[in-house]
PDB file of C-alpha atoms (C1' of nucleotides) in Angstrom:
ATOM      1  CA  UNK X   1     -10.832  -8.069  16.668  1.00 95.00           C
ATOM      2  CA  UNK X   2      -7.725  -8.172  18.979  1.00 98.00           C
ATOM      3  CA  UNK X   3      -7.095  -5.954  21.966  1.00 98.00           C
ATOM      4  CA  UNK X   4      -3.883  -5.776  23.640  1.00 98.00           C
ATOM      5  CA  UNK X   5      -2.067  -3.494  26.145  1.00 98.00           C
ATOM      6  CA  UNK X   6       1.621  -2.723  25.108  1.00 98.00           C
ATOM      7  CA  UNK X   7       4.030  -0.120  26.261  1.00 98.00           C
ATOM      8  CA  UNK X   8       6.392   1.493  23.826  1.00 98.00           C
ATOM      9  CA  UNK X   9       3.923   1.385  20.899  1.00 98.00           C
ATOM     10  CA  UNK X  10       2.190   4.567  19.344  1.00 98.00           C
ATOM     11  CA  UNK X  11       0.439   3.831  15.966  1.00 98.00           C
ATOM     12  CA  UNK X  12       0.507   7.613  15.441  1.00 97.00           C
ATOM     13  CA  UNK X  13       4.148   7.728  15.868  1.00 98.00           C
ATOM     14  CA  UNK X  14       5.049   4.900  13.924  1.00 98.00           C
ATOM     15  CA  UNK X  15       2.897   6.553  11.039  1.00 97.00           C
ATOM     16  CA  UNK X  16       4.660   9.858  11.424  1.00 97.00           C
ATOM     17  CA  UNK X  17       7.996   8.466  11.710  1.00 97.00           C
ATOM     18  CA  UNK X  18       7.856   7.938   7.966  1.00 97.00           C
ATOM     19  CA  UNK X  19       9.110   4.290   7.630  1.00 98.00           C
ATOM     20  CA  UNK X  20       5.768   3.076   6.026  1.00 98.00           C
ATOM     21  CA  UNK X  21       4.009   5.049   3.471  1.00 98.00           C
ATOM     22  CA  UNK X  22       0.681   3.015   3.256  1.00 98.00           C
ATOM     23  CA  UNK X  23      -0.154   3.519   6.871  1.00 98.00           C
ATOM     24  CA  UNK X  24      -2.747   6.319   7.014  1.00 96.00           C
ATOM     25  CA  UNK X  25      -4.703   8.132   9.634  1.00 96.00           C
ATOM     26  CA  UNK X  26      -8.413   7.753   8.969  1.00 96.00           C
ATOM     27  CA  UNK X  27     -10.972  10.641   9.169  1.00 82.00           C
ATOM     28  CA  UNK X  28     -12.240  10.732  12.751  1.00 77.00           C
ATOM     29  CA  UNK X  29     -10.743  13.687  14.548  1.00 80.00           C
ATOM     30  CA  UNK X  30      -9.300  13.299  18.160  1.00 84.00           C
ATOM     31  CA  UNK X  31      -9.090   9.649  17.953  1.00 91.00           C
ATOM     32  CA  UNK X  32      -6.188   7.681  16.893  1.00 95.00           C
ATOM     33  CA  UNK X  33      -7.410   5.266  14.232  1.00 97.00           C
ATOM     34  CA  UNK X  34      -5.180   4.312  11.121  1.00 97.00           C
ATOM     35  CA  UNK X  35      -5.613   2.243   7.972  1.00 98.00           C
ATOM     36  CA  UNK X  36      -2.672   0.145   6.903  1.00 98.00           C
ATOM     37  CA  UNK X  37      -2.165  -1.730   3.621  1.00 98.00           C
ATOM     38  CA  UNK X  38       0.786  -4.143   3.691  1.00 98.00           C
ATOM     39  CA  UNK X  39       1.420  -7.777   2.852  1.00 98.00           C
ATOM     40  CA  UNK X  40      -1.582  -8.008   0.575  1.00 98.00           C
ATOM     41  CA  UNK X  41      -4.092  -7.264   3.359  1.00 98.00           C
ATOM     42  CA  UNK X  42      -5.739  -4.213   4.906  1.00 98.00           C
ATOM     43  CA  UNK X  43      -5.926  -3.518   8.560  1.00 98.00           C
ATOM     44  CA  UNK X  44      -7.432  -0.885  10.590  1.00 98.00           C
ATOM     45  CA  UNK X  45      -5.823  -0.154  14.057  1.00 98.00           C
ATOM     46  CA  UNK X  46      -7.308   1.983  16.731  1.00 97.00           C
ATOM     47  CA  UNK X  47      -5.396   2.948  19.923  1.00 97.00           C
ATOM     48  CA  UNK X  48      -6.937   4.571  23.170  1.00 96.00           C
ATOM     49  CA  UNK X  49      -4.730   5.652  26.265  1.00 93.00           C
ATOM     50  CA  UNK X  50      -4.354   2.007  27.619  1.00 93.00           C
ATOM     51  CA  UNK X  51      -5.074  -0.371  24.635  1.00 98.00           C
ATOM     52  CA  UNK X  52      -4.491  -1.125  21.038  1.00 98.00           C
ATOM     53  CA  UNK X  53      -7.046  -2.646  18.724  1.00 98.00           C
ATOM     54  CA  UNK X  54      -6.227  -4.584  15.653  1.00 98.00           C
ATOM     55  CA  UNK X  55      -9.387  -5.014  13.687  1.00 98.00           C
ATOM     56  CA  UNK X  56      -8.502  -8.882  12.583  1.00 98.00           C
ATOM     57  CA  UNK X  57      -9.122 -12.338  13.724  1.00 98.00           C
ATOM     58  CA  UNK X  58      -6.694 -13.676  16.583  1.00 98.00           C
ATOM     59  CA  UNK X  59      -4.935 -16.092  14.084  1.00 98.00           C
ATOM     60  CA  UNK X  60      -3.920 -13.341  11.574  1.00 98.00           C
ATOM     61  CA  UNK X  61      -2.787 -11.220  14.432  1.00 98.00           C
ATOM     62  CA  UNK X  62      -0.502 -14.091  15.655  1.00 98.00           C
ATOM     63  CA  UNK X  63       0.634 -14.984  12.465  1.00 98.00           C
ATOM     64  CA  UNK X  64       1.241 -11.713  10.717  1.00 98.00           C
ATOM     65  CA  UNK X  65       0.821  -8.417  12.662  1.00 98.00           C
ATOM     66  CA  UNK X  66       2.680  -9.374  15.776  1.00 98.00           C
ATOM     67  CA  UNK X  67       5.932  -9.900  13.719  1.00 98.00           C
ATOM     68  CA  UNK X  68       5.086  -7.038  11.437  1.00 98.00           C
ATOM     69  CA  UNK X  69       4.767  -4.531  14.379  1.00 98.00           C
ATOM     70  CA  UNK X  70       7.803  -6.133  16.145  1.00 98.00           C
ATOM     71  CA  UNK X  71       5.691  -6.777  19.448  1.00 98.00           C
ATOM     72  CA  UNK X  72       7.997  -8.962  20.806  1.00 98.00           C
ATOM     73  CA  UNK X  73      10.682  -6.706  20.918  1.00 98.00           C
ATOM     74  CA  UNK X  74      11.414  -4.773  24.500  1.00 98.00           C
ATOM     75  CA  UNK X  75      12.091  -1.200  23.310  1.00 98.00           C
ATOM     76  CA  UNK X  76      12.373  -0.316  27.066  1.00 98.00           C
ATOM     77  CA  UNK X  77      15.568  -2.335  27.134  1.00 98.00           C
ATOM     78  CA  UNK X  78      16.753  -0.341  23.989  1.00 98.00           C
ATOM     79  CA  UNK X  79      15.948   2.911  25.951  1.00 97.00           C
ATOM     80  CA  UNK X  80      18.035   1.636  28.511  1.00 98.00           C
ATOM     81  CA  UNK X  81      21.098   1.552  26.651  1.00 98.00           C
ATOM     82  CA  UNK X  82      21.270   5.152  25.944  1.00 98.00           C
ATOM     83  CA  UNK X  83      24.013   6.896  27.533  1.00 98.00           C
ATOM     84  CA  UNK X  84      22.788   8.810  30.749  1.00 98.00           C
ATOM     85  CA  UNK X  85      25.086  11.902  29.812  1.00 98.00           C
ATOM     86  CA  UNK X  86      23.576  12.079  26.354  1.00 98.00           C
ATOM     87  CA  UNK X  87      20.719  14.335  27.052  1.00 98.00           C
ATOM     88  CA  UNK X  88      19.947  15.028  23.440  1.00 98.00           C
ATOM     89  CA  UNK X  89      19.386  11.416  22.452  1.00 98.00           C
ATOM     90  CA  UNK X  90      17.600  10.911  26.004  1.00 98.00           C
ATOM     91  CA  UNK X  91      15.261  13.772  24.880  1.00 98.00           C
ATOM     92  CA  UNK X  92      14.897  12.200  21.252  1.00 98.00           C
ATOM     93  CA  UNK X  93      14.010   8.770  22.341  1.00 98.00           C
ATOM     94  CA  UNK X  94      11.585   9.711  25.156  1.00 98.00           C
ATOM     95  CA  UNK X  95       9.807  11.970  22.456  1.00 98.00           C
ATOM     96  CA  UNK X  96       9.432   9.048  19.896  1.00 98.00           C
ATOM     97  CA  UNK X  97       9.107   6.306  22.550  1.00 98.00           C
ATOM     98  CA  UNK X  98       6.171   4.539  20.804  1.00 98.00           C
ATOM     99  CA  UNK X  99       8.033   4.201  17.490  1.00 98.00           C
ATOM    100  CA  UNK X 100       8.799   0.612  16.210  1.00 98.00           C
ATOM    101  CA  UNK X 101      10.729  -0.685  13.503  1.00 98.00           C
ATOM    102  CA  UNK X 102       8.348  -2.498  11.288  1.00 98.00           C
ATOM    103  CA  UNK X 103       8.939  -5.771   9.276  1.00 98.00           C
ATOM    104  CA  UNK X 104       7.682  -4.670   5.799  1.00 98.00           C
ATOM    105  CA  UNK X 105       7.627  -6.389   2.457  1.00 98.00           C
ATOM    106  CA  UNK X 106      11.014  -6.485   0.744  1.00 98.00           C
ATOM    107  CA  UNK X 107       9.751  -5.542  -2.822  1.00 98.00           C
ATOM    108  CA  UNK X 108       7.450  -2.835  -1.692  1.00 98.00           C
ATOM    109  CA  UNK X 109       9.952  -1.200   0.406  1.00 98.00           C
ATOM    110  CA  UNK X 110      12.705  -1.143  -2.366  1.00 98.00           C
ATOM    111  CA  UNK X 111      10.511   0.759  -4.536  1.00 98.00           C
ATOM    112  CA  UNK X 112       9.088   3.031  -1.916  1.00 98.00           C
ATOM    113  CA  UNK X 113      12.601   4.198  -0.997  1.00 98.00           C
ATOM    114  CA  UNK X 114      13.753   4.462  -4.481  1.00 98.00           C
ATOM    115  CA  UNK X 115      10.759   6.880  -4.670  1.00 98.00           C
ATOM    116  CA  UNK X 116      11.679   8.634  -1.451  1.00 98.00           C
ATOM    117  CA  UNK X 117      14.923  10.157  -2.733  1.00 98.00           C
ATOM    118  CA  UNK X 118      15.081  13.732  -3.049  1.00 98.00           C
ATOM    119  CA  UNK X 119      11.410  13.871  -2.273  1.00 97.00           C
ATOM    120  CA  UNK X 120       9.271  14.777   0.717  1.00 96.00           C
ATOM    121  CA  UNK X 121       6.960  12.474   2.379  1.00 96.00           C
ATOM    122  CA  UNK X 122       3.611  14.001   1.389  1.00 96.00           C
ATOM    123  CA  UNK X 123       4.657  13.505  -2.202  1.00 97.00           C
ATOM    124  CA  UNK X 124       6.299  10.129  -1.501  1.00 98.00           C
ATOM    125  CA  UNK X 125       2.718   8.776  -0.203  1.00 98.00           C
ATOM    126  CA  UNK X 126       1.066  10.536  -3.195  1.00 97.00           C
ATOM    127  CA  UNK X 127       3.356   8.748  -5.793  1.00 98.00           C
ATOM    128  CA  UNK X 128       2.925   5.487  -4.134  1.00 98.00           C
ATOM    129  CA  UNK X 129      -0.754   5.808  -3.915  1.00 98.00           C
ATOM    130  CA  UNK X 130      -1.121   6.671  -7.528  1.00 97.00           C
ATOM    131  CA  UNK X 131       1.368   3.665  -8.388  1.00 98.00           C
ATOM    132  CA  UNK X 132      -0.904   1.221  -6.590  1.00 98.00           C
ATOM    133  CA  UNK X 133      -4.086   2.446  -7.933  1.00 98.00           C
ATOM    134  CA  UNK X 134      -2.613   2.176 -11.523  1.00 98.00           C
ATOM    135  CA  UNK X 135      -0.839  -1.135 -11.271  1.00 98.00           C
ATOM    136  CA  UNK X 136      -1.725  -2.780  -8.116  1.00 98.00           C
ATOM    137  CA  UNK X 137      -4.570  -5.569  -7.759  1.00 98.00           C
ATOM    138  CA  UNK X 138      -7.817  -4.222  -6.414  1.00 98.00           C
ATOM    139  CA  UNK X 139      -9.193  -6.026  -3.446  1.00 98.00           C
ATOM    140  CA  UNK X 140     -12.208  -5.649  -1.097  1.00 98.00           C
ATOM    141  CA  UNK X 141     -12.229  -6.598   2.591  1.00 97.00           C
ATOM    142  CA  UNK X 142     -15.179  -8.491   4.034  1.00 94.00           C
ATOM    143  CA  UNK X 143     -16.459  -5.137   5.506  1.00 95.00           C
ATOM    144  CA  UNK X 144     -16.535  -3.811   1.920  1.00 97.00           C
ATOM    145  CA  UNK X 145     -13.504  -1.470   2.254  1.00 97.00           C
ATOM    146  CA  UNK X 146     -11.386  -1.613  -1.224  1.00 98.00           C
ATOM    147  CA  UNK X 147      -7.880  -1.257  -1.428  1.00 98.00           C
ATOM    148  CA  UNK X 148      -5.038  -1.875  -4.000  1.00 98.00           C
ATOM    149  CA  UNK X 149      -2.136  -4.005  -3.291  1.00 98.00           C
ATOM    150  CA  UNK X 150       1.486  -3.020  -4.106  1.00 98.00           C
ATOM    151  CA  UNK X 151       2.126  -4.136  -7.598  1.00 98.00           C
ATOM    152  CA  UNK X 152       4.543  -7.013  -8.337  1.00 98.00           C
ATOM    153  CA  UNK X 153       8.044  -6.773 -10.161  1.00 98.00           C
ATOM    154  CA  UNK X 154       6.220  -8.478 -12.981  1.00 98.00           C
ATOM    155  CA  UNK X 155       3.741  -5.695 -13.688  1.00 98.00           C
ATOM    156  CA  UNK X 156       6.125  -2.739 -13.069  1.00 98.00           C
ATOM    157  CA  UNK X 157       8.499  -4.131 -15.350  1.00 97.00           C
ATOM    158  CA  UNK X 158       5.937  -4.143 -17.999  1.00 97.00           C
ATOM    159  CA  UNK X 159       5.015  -0.536 -17.354  1.00 97.00           C
ATOM    160  CA  UNK X 160       6.012   1.944 -19.764  1.00 97.00           C
ATOM    161  CA  UNK X 161       8.179   4.994 -18.933  1.00 97.00           C
ATOM    162  CA  UNK X 162       5.367   7.416 -20.032  1.00 96.00           C
ATOM    163  CA  UNK X 163       2.852   5.523 -17.641  1.00 97.00           C
ATOM    164  CA  UNK X 164       5.180   5.880 -14.841  1.00 98.00           C
ATOM    165  CA  UNK X 165       6.071   9.445 -15.324  1.00 97.00           C
ATOM    166  CA  UNK X 166       2.079   9.698 -15.140  1.00 96.00           C
ATOM    167  CA  UNK X 167       2.451   8.767 -11.381  1.00 97.00           C
ATOM    168  CA  UNK X 168       4.385  11.818 -10.726  1.00 97.00           C
ATOM    169  CA  UNK X 169       7.634   9.598 -10.191  1.00 98.00           C
ATOM    170  CA  UNK X 170       9.750  12.150 -12.281  1.00 98.00           C
ATOM    171  CA  UNK X 171      13.368  10.703 -13.134  1.00 98.00           C
ATOM    172  CA  UNK X 172      12.790   7.938 -10.768  1.00 98.00           C
ATOM    173  CA  UNK X 173      10.554   6.324 -13.509  1.00 98.00           C
ATOM    174  CA  UNK X 174      13.434   4.843 -14.971  1.00 98.00           C
ATOM    175  CA  UNK X 175      15.059   3.412 -11.814  1.00 98.00           C
ATOM    176  CA  UNK X 176      11.718   1.760 -10.815  1.00 98.00           C
ATOM    177  CA  UNK X 177      11.424   0.068 -14.565  1.00 98.00           C
ATOM    178  CA  UNK X 178      15.164  -1.032 -14.621  1.00 98.00           C
ATOM    179  CA  UNK X 179      14.836  -2.359 -10.952  1.00 98.00           C
ATOM    180  CA  UNK X 180      11.906  -4.221 -11.740  1.00 98.00           C
ATOM    181  CA  UNK X 181      13.417  -5.782 -14.797  1.00 98.00           C
ATOM    182  CA  UNK X 182      16.460  -6.689 -12.560  1.00 98.00           C
ATOM    183  CA  UNK X 183      14.326  -8.465 -10.209  1.00 98.00           C
ATOM    184  CA  UNK X 184      12.154 -10.277 -12.995  1.00 98.00           C
ATOM    185  CA  UNK X 185      15.331 -11.642 -14.605  1.00 98.00           C
ATOM    186  CA  UNK X 186      16.714 -12.837 -11.425  1.00 97.00           C
ATOM    187  CA  UNK X 187      19.846 -10.697 -11.348  1.00 97.00           C
ATOM    188  CA  UNK X 188      18.966  -9.877  -7.755  1.00 98.00           C
ATOM    189  CA  UNK X 189      17.228 -12.476  -6.157  1.00 98.00           C
ATOM    190  CA  UNK X 190      14.952 -10.981  -3.311  1.00 98.00           C
ATOM    191  CA  UNK X 191      14.436 -14.536  -1.499  1.00 98.00           C
ATOM    192  CA  UNK X 192      18.257 -14.842  -1.289  1.00 98.00           C
ATOM    193  CA  UNK X 193      18.588 -11.306  -0.268  1.00 98.00           C
ATOM    194  CA  UNK X 194      16.281 -11.884   2.713  1.00 98.00           C
ATOM    195  CA  UNK X 195      18.664 -14.577   4.036  1.00 98.00           C
ATOM    196  CA  UNK X 196      21.956 -12.649   3.906  1.00 98.00           C
ATOM    197  CA  UNK X 197      23.782 -10.650   6.604  1.00 98.00           C
ATOM    198  CA  UNK X 198      23.575  -6.922   6.571  1.00 98.00           C
ATOM    199  CA  UNK X 199      26.712  -6.169   4.715  1.00 97.00           C
ATOM    200  CA  UNK X 200      26.087  -8.644   1.978  1.00 98.00           C
ATOM    201  CA  UNK X 201      22.305  -7.712   1.693  1.00 98.00           C
ATOM    202  CA  UNK X 202      23.210  -3.901   1.331  1.00 98.00           C
ATOM    203  CA  UNK X 203      25.801  -4.809  -1.441  1.00 98.00           C
ATOM    204  CA  UNK X 204      23.206  -6.939  -3.195  1.00 98.00           C
ATOM    205  CA  UNK X 205      20.475  -4.405  -3.136  1.00 98.00           C
ATOM    206  CA  UNK X 206      22.978  -1.657  -4.276  1.00 98.00           C
ATOM    207  CA  UNK X 207      23.329  -3.658  -7.619  1.00 98.00           C
ATOM    208  CA  UNK X 208      19.784  -2.280  -8.383  1.00 98.00           C
ATOM    209  CA  UNK X 209      19.298   0.983 -10.355  1.00 98.00           C
ATOM    210  CA  UNK X 210      18.244   3.945  -8.076  1.00 98.00           C
ATOM    211  CA  UNK X 211      19.515   2.059  -5.126  1.00 98.00           C
ATOM    212  CA  UNK X 212      22.650   3.947  -3.406  1.00 98.00           C
ATOM    213  CA  UNK X 213      24.060   3.880   0.329  1.00 98.00           C
ATOM    214  CA  UNK X 214      21.182   5.536   1.765  1.00 98.00           C
ATOM    215  CA  UNK X 215      18.456   3.873   0.230  1.00 98.00           C
ATOM    216  CA  UNK X 216      20.004   0.344   0.604  1.00 98.00           C
ATOM    217  CA  UNK X 217      20.303   1.059   4.326  1.00 98.00           C
ATOM    218  CA  UNK X 218      16.671   1.975   4.688  1.00 98.00           C
ATOM    219  CA  UNK X 219      15.756  -1.199   2.798  1.00 98.00           C
ATOM    220  CA  UNK X 220      17.786  -3.328   5.239  1.00 98.00           C
ATOM    221  CA  UNK X 221      16.304  -1.562   8.254  1.00 98.00           C
ATOM    222  CA  UNK X 222      12.526  -1.237   7.336  1.00 98.00           C
ATOM    223  CA  UNK X 223      12.325  -4.549   5.504  1.00 98.00           C
ATOM    224  CA  UNK X 224      14.996  -6.995   6.434  1.00 98.00           C
ATOM    225  CA  UNK X 225      14.878  -5.812  10.200  1.00 98.00           C
ATOM    226  CA  UNK X 226      18.739  -5.173  10.051  1.00 98.00           C
ATOM    227  CA  UNK X 227      18.536  -2.920  12.988  1.00 98.00           C
ATOM    228  CA  UNK X 228      22.025  -2.003  12.778  1.00 98.00           C
ATOM    229  CA  UNK X 229      21.675  -0.284   9.581  1.00 98.00           C
ATOM    230  CA  UNK X 230      21.780   3.613  10.104  1.00 98.00           C
ATOM    231  CA  UNK X 231      20.633   5.597   6.971  1.00 98.00           C
ATOM    232  CA  UNK X 232      22.143   9.002   6.963  1.00 97.00           C
ATOM    233  CA  UNK X 233      19.971  11.605   5.099  1.00 97.00           C
ATOM    234  CA  UNK X 234      20.388  15.207   4.922  1.00 95.00           C
ATOM    235  CA  UNK X 235      18.399  15.633   8.192  1.00 95.00           C
ATOM    236  CA  UNK X 236      20.585  12.982  10.296  1.00 97.00           C
ATOM    237  CA  UNK X 237      23.692  14.439   8.717  1.00 96.00           C
ATOM    238  CA  UNK X 238      23.096  17.870  10.260  1.00 95.00           C
ATOM    239  CA  UNK X 239      22.218  16.476  13.606  1.00 96.00           C
ATOM    240  CA  UNK X 240      25.545  14.356  13.661  1.00 96.00           C
ATOM    241  CA  UNK X 241      27.315  17.344  12.853  1.00 94.00           C
ATOM    242  CA  UNK X 242      25.582  19.445  15.413  1.00 95.00           C
ATOM    243  CA  UNK X 243      25.213  16.735  18.232  1.00 97.00           C
ATOM    244  CA  UNK X 244      28.146  14.431  17.537  1.00 96.00           C
ATOM    245  CA  UNK X 245      30.985  16.455  16.157  1.00 94.00           C
ATOM    246  CA  UNK X 246      33.351  13.944  17.436  1.00 94.00           C
ATOM    247  CA  UNK X 247      31.488  10.877  15.909  1.00 94.00           C
ATOM    248  CA  UNK X 248      28.232   9.058  16.764  1.00 97.00           C
ATOM    249  CA  UNK X 249      28.970   6.331  19.387  1.00 97.00           C
ATOM    250  CA  UNK X 250      28.007   3.268  17.244  1.00 97.00           C
ATOM    251  CA  UNK X 251      29.725   0.713  19.204  1.00 97.00           C
ATOM    252  CA  UNK X 252      27.617   1.560  22.221  1.00 98.00           C
ATOM    253  CA  UNK X 253      24.662   1.005  20.149  1.00 98.00           C
ATOM    254  CA  UNK X 254      25.684  -2.104  18.202  1.00 97.00           C
ATOM    255  CA  UNK X 255      22.435  -3.975  17.042  1.00 97.00           C
ATOM    256  CA  UNK X 256      20.176  -0.989  17.791  1.00 98.00           C
ATOM    257  CA  UNK X 257      21.752   1.745  15.781  1.00 98.00           C
ATOM    258  CA  UNK X 258      18.959   1.861  13.386  1.00 98.00           C
ATOM    259  CA  UNK X 259      16.351   2.110  15.923  1.00 98.00           C
ATOM    260  CA  UNK X 260      18.244   5.072  17.600  1.00 98.00           C
ATOM    261  CA  UNK X 261      18.440   6.431  14.214  1.00 98.00           C
ATOM    262  CA  UNK X 262      14.653   6.343  13.958  1.00 98.00           C
ATOM    263  CA  UNK X 263      14.264   8.352  17.289  1.00 98.00           C
ATOM    264  CA  UNK X 264      16.727  11.094  16.163  1.00 98.00           C
ATOM    265  CA  UNK X 265      14.908  11.230  12.526  1.00 98.00           C
ATOM    266  CA  UNK X 266      11.562  11.301  14.173  1.00 98.00           C
ATOM    267  CA  UNK X 267      12.570  14.016  16.759  1.00 97.00           C
ATOM    268  CA  UNK X 268      14.337  16.307  14.130  1.00 96.00           C
ATOM    269  CA  UNK X 269      11.286  15.931  11.880  1.00 96.00           C
ATOM    270  CA  UNK X 270       8.794  16.975  14.454  1.00 95.00           C
ATOM    271  CA  UNK X 271      10.872  19.745  16.096  1.00 93.00           C
ATOM    272  CA  UNK X 272      12.921  21.448  13.543  1.00 88.00           C
TER     273      UNK X 272
ATOM    274  C1'  DC O   1      12.300  33.668  -8.685  1.00 70.77           C
ATOM    275  C1'  DA O   2      15.419  30.290  -5.953  1.00 70.77           C
ATOM    276  C1'  DT O   3      16.019  26.623  -3.032  1.00 70.77           C
ATOM    277  C1'  DC O   4      14.967  22.266  -1.137  1.00 70.77           C
ATOM    278  C1'  DA O   5      12.883  17.497  -0.250  1.00 70.77           C
ATOM    279  C1'  DG O   6      14.560  11.079   3.749  1.00 70.77           C
ATOM    280  C1'  DG O   7      19.924  10.707  -3.304  1.00 70.77           C
ATOM    281  C1'  DC O   8      21.716   8.502  -7.277  1.00 70.77           C
ATOM    282  C1'  DG O   9      24.078   7.715 -11.700  1.00 70.77           C
ATOM    283  C1'  DA O  10      27.269   9.154 -15.078  1.00 70.77           C
ATOM    284  C1'  DG O  11      31.287  11.114 -16.204  1.00 70.77           C
ATOM    285  C1'  DA O  12      35.848  13.611 -15.128  1.00 70.77           C
ATOM    286  C1'  DC O  13      39.924  13.254 -12.857  1.00 70.77           C
TER     287       DC O  13
ATOM    288  C1'  DG D   1      38.597   5.890  -5.164  1.00 70.77           C
ATOM    289  C1'  DT D   2      36.363  11.015  -4.904  1.00 70.77           C
ATOM    290  C1'  DC D   3      34.151  14.937  -6.756  1.00 70.77           C
ATOM    291  C1'  DT D   4      30.799  17.418  -9.401  1.00 70.77           C
ATOM    292  C1'  DC D   5      26.675  18.035 -11.748  1.00 70.77           C
ATOM    293  C1'  DG D   6      21.848  17.396 -13.630  1.00 70.77           C
ATOM    294  C1'  DC D   7      17.533  15.702 -12.455  1.00 70.77           C
ATOM    295  C1'  DC D   8      11.039  15.371 -12.067  1.00 70.77           C
ATOM    296  C1'  DT D   9       7.890  17.753  -9.420  1.00 70.77           C
ATOM    297  C1'  DG D  10       5.453  20.407  -5.836  1.00 70.77           C
ATOM    298  C1'  DA D  11       5.868  23.206  -1.722  1.00 70.77           C
ATOM    299  C1'  DT D  12       7.453  27.347   0.502  1.00 70.77           C
TER     300       DT D  12
END
DNA sequence: CATCAGGCGAGAC
DNA sequence: GTCTCGCCTGAT
């Protein structure tokens, strides 16, 4: 067990911001306790007013989760960049001050955000859960908690369309199958994508079936930590039209546009 | 019953 | 290159 104190960190807000579909609130009411399945592991996280607990050994925390949760980034610094005259953005960032941009697994995020298109968060979680149960490797932690890994490209490439439909994936079933086959054949090399800059990675990802501009930008932001990626969905689009009729000041937020996008998305999601 | 959810691909032009 | 249209499914 590792206990830390950290400003600008809220596991609840990270969960609710909808960037990770396998981070879920656990049963207990009134306490912030969450379960995360990621990177082939299962981790429980608790948070009280002044401390955060990671239920794992010190070594695992240092080697895996510190990076995953972006704990070495100073989010106060990012807040400080916000234009004092931009009351809307100040409000949005203050509201979501505990959000962090995670470093998630590339393959898992590709499939997750293909599923996310024209879909709502609740159903996205359900679809991914079904996919993992059906195709992921079953594991059990030392404490006896069982969970399912995210299925590999190999396994998903072998899945029949019929079985994928059974996971409520709808028309996205074909996209998932095609994408798994592309990766398996090496038409898109994920290890190579991980080394590319933002524009190159985005273009390469868009070669995958079911990955367009918006989904590619989500993948760049949530898996590759390309924090300049600024995914524009229907909600963000409405906000931009309403709050920034003369255009969003991307220049001012260079290197942090994606983080700002998350503050706006979360604020809009929870308040409108 | 219609509309929409964190869009995308295919085809028309 | 830009535009339109259809699409699985569940919630409202």
